[in-house]
C-alpha positions as a printed Julia matrix, in Angstrom:
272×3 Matrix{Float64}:
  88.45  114.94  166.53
  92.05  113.98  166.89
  93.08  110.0   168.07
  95.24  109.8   171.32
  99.26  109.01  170.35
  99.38  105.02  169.76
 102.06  103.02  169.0
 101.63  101.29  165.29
 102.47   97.19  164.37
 101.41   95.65  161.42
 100.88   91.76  161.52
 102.34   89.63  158.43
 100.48   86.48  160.33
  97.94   85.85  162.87
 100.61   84.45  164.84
 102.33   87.05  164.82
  99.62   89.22  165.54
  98.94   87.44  169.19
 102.89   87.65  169.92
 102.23   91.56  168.82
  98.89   91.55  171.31
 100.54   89.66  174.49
 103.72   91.7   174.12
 101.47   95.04  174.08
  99.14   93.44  176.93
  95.6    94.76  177.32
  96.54   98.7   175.85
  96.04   96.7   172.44
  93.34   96.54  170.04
  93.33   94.94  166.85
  92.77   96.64  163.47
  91.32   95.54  160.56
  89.08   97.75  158.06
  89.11  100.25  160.97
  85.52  101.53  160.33
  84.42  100.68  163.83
  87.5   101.48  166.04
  88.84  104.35  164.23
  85.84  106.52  164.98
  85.1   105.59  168.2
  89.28  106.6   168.9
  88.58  109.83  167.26
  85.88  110.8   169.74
  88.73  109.04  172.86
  85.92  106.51  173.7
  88.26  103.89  172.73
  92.1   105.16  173.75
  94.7   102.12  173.2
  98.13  102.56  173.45
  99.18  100.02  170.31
  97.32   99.46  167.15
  98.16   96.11  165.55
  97.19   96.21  161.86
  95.56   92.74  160.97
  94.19   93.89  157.28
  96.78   92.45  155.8
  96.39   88.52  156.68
  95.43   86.97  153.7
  94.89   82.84  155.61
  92.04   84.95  157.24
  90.31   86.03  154.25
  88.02   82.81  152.65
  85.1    81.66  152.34
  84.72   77.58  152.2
  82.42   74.4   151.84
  82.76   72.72  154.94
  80.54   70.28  154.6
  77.27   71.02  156.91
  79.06   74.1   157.62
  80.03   77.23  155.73
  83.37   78.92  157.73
  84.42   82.44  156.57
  87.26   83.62  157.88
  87.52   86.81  160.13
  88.9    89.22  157.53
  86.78   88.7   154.68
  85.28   91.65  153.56
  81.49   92.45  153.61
  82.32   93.17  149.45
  83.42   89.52  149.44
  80.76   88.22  151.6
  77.8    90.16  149.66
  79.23   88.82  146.42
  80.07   85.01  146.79
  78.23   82.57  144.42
  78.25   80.11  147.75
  76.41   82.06  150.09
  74.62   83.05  147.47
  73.35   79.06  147.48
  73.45   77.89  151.07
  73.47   81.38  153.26
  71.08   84.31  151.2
  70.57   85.79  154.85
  74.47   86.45  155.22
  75.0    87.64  151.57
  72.14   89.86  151.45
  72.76   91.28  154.82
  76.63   91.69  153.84
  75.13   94.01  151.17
  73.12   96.22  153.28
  76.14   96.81  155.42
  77.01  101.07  155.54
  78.24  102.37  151.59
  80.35  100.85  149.15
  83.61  102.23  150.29
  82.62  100.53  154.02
  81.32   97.02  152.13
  85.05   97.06  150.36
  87.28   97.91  153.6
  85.55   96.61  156.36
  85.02   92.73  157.71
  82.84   90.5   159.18
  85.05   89.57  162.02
  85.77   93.52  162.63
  82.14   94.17  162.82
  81.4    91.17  164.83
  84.16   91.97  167.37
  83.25   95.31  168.0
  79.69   94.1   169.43
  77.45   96.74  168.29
  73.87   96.14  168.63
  73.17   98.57  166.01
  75.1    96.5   163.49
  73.34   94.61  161.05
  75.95   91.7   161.05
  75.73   89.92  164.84
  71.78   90.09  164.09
  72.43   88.07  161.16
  74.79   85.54  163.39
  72.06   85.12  165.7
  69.71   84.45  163.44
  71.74   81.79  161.38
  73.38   80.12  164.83
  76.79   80.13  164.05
  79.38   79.56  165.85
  82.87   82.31  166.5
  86.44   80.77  166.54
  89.03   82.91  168.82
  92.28   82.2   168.89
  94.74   83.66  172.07
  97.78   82.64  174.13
  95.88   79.06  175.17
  95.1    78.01  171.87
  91.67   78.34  169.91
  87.88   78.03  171.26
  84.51   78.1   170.08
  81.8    80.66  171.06
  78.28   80.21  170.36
  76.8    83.23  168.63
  74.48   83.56  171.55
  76.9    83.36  173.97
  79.64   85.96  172.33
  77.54   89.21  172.68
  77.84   90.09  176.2
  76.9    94.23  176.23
  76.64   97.3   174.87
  80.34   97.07  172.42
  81.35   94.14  174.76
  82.08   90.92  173.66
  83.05   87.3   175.24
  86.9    88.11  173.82
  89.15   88.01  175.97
  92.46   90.37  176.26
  94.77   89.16  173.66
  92.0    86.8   172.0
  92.03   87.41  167.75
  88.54   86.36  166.16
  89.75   84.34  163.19
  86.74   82.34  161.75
  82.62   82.04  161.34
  81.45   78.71  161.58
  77.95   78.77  160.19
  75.5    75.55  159.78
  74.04   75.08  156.49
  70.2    76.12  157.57
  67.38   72.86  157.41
  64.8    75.65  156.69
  65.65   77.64  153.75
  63.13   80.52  154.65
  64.95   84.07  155.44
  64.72   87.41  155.59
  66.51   90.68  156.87
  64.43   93.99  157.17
  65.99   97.16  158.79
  64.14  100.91  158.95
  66.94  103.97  158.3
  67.35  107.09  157.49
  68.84  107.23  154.92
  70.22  103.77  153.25
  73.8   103.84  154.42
  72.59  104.78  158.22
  73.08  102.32  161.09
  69.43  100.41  161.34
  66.75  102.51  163.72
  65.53   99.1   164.27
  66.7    96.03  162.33
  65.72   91.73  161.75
  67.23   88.92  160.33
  64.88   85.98  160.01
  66.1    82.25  159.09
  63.77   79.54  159.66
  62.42   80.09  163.11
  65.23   81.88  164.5
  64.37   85.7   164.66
  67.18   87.83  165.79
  66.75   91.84  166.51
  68.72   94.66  165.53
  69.53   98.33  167.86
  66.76   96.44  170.01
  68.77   96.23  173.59
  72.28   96.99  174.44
  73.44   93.76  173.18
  72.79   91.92  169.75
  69.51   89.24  170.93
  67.14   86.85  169.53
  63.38   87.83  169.38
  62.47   85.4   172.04
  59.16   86.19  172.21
  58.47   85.48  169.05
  60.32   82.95  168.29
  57.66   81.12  171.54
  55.08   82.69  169.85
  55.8    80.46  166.74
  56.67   77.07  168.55
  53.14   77.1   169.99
  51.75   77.48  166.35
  50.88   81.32  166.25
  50.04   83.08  163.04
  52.89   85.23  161.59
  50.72   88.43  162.95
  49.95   86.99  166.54
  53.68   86.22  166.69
  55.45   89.46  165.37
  52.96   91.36  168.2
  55.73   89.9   170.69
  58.74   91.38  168.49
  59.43   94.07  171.7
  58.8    91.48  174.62
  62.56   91.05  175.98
  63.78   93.97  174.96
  65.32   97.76  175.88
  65.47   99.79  173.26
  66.89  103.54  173.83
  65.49  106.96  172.97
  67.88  108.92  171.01
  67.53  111.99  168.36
  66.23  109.41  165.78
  63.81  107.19  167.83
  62.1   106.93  171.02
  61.95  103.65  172.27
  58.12  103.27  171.81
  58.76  103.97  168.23
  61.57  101.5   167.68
  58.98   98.89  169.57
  56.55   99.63  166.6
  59.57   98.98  164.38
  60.44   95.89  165.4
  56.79   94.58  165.24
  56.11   96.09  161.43
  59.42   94.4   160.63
  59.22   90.93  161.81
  55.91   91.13  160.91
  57.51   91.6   157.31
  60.0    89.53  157.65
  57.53   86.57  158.82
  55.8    87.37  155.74
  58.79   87.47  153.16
  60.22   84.5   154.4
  57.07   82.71  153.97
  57.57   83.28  150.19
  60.69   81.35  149.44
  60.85   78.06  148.47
């Protein structure tokens, strides 16, 4: 499949990339590793009239010590993310889950803030966010603003963005309970997730579970009134709307997400 015509900007700063996006007005998307929006352009379910190219912003590539918080900028790569010694210490969830993300090509080219702005439930990545509470900086024309994780998912490939709006940072607490886990069920390894979860502490988050990234709610009740593991993960599918599609019916992928916070329950309840 063949793009619609576009116009093409590259950004040298994210300054300059919101002067590119409120010149352009709402026929603009942002592009970063381009491994969400490209495809979905190629199929013309996504058909903007100007690209600005945002890979190339180096102030929103890091990953730093905040403190109680970890903050990783928007345009770090999943490469990056899946190999830093300090998530490696204070955020396993994110650096394992950053490693599990599509092939190694994808892992080198795309970003967290691409894949987290795109708002695809079937993403491992705004599971993981969920799970581990963080909180989403967006900058725009009035200045910057904080999203809650749980409040920045708002539908199926829709987020709380608004026109013009440039993700720029991940602010993630450093977690009280160092318990974790992420499980998902594929194909084939470098497949979206059938059915995904990503577990810290007593947060349980789902992934491909409803048309919007959510929290396992029902077992995340099931645990605050002292359930077992098992008696909680039997709630994994309360909440939720999963679709039937050529890889899963929905009754299936309710069985998934059971088995797997079922094992994630379990894992977690082996580290330290």
């Amino acid at each position: 499949m063949i793009p619609a015509p576009f116009a093409y900007r590259r950004a040298g700063s994210a300054d300059e990339a919101l002067s590119l996006a409120a010149e352009a007005g709402e026929d603009a998307k942002f592009l970063a590793g381009g491994h969400s929006l490209l495809p979905l352009m190629k199929l013309r379910f996504a058909v903007p009239e100007v690209l600005i190219d945002i890979g190339r912003i180096r102030d929103l590539s890091y990953i730093r010590d905040e403190g109680d918080t970890i903050a990783v900028g928007a345009l770090t790569r999943h490469h990056d993310v899946e190999h830093s010694g300090l998530l490696a210490r204070e955020l396993p969830l994110l650096a394992h889950a950053a490693g599990c993300v599509g092939d190694p090509q994808v892992r080198h080219r795309g970003t967290i803030g691409g894949s987290l702005a795109h708002g695809d439930p079937a993403s491992d990545l705004p599971a993981v966010v969920l799970a581990l509470d963080a909180t989403l900086v967006a900058r725009g024309p009035s200045g910057s603003r904080e999203i809650a994780a749980g409040d920045f998912f708002t539908g199926l490939f829709e987020t709380a963005l608004q026109p013009g709006e440039l993700l720029t940072e991940i602010r993630i607490p450093k977690p009280a309970d160092p318990a974790w886990s992420f499980q998902k069920f594929t194909k084939r390894a470098i497949d979206w997730a059938m059915v995904g979860v990503a577990l810290q502490g007593d947060r349980v988050a789902l992934v491909n579970m409803s048309a919007a990234p959510m929290r396992a709610a029902g077992v995340e009740r099931a645990l605050a009134a002292g359930a077992s593991p098992e008696e909680a993960a039997a709630h994994a599918a309360e909440g939720t709307s999963p679709v039937s599609d050529i890889n899963a019916s929905a009754a299936y992928r309710e069985h998934l997400a059971r088995v797997l916070v079922a094992r994630a329950l379990a894992e977690a309840a082996t580290r330290p």
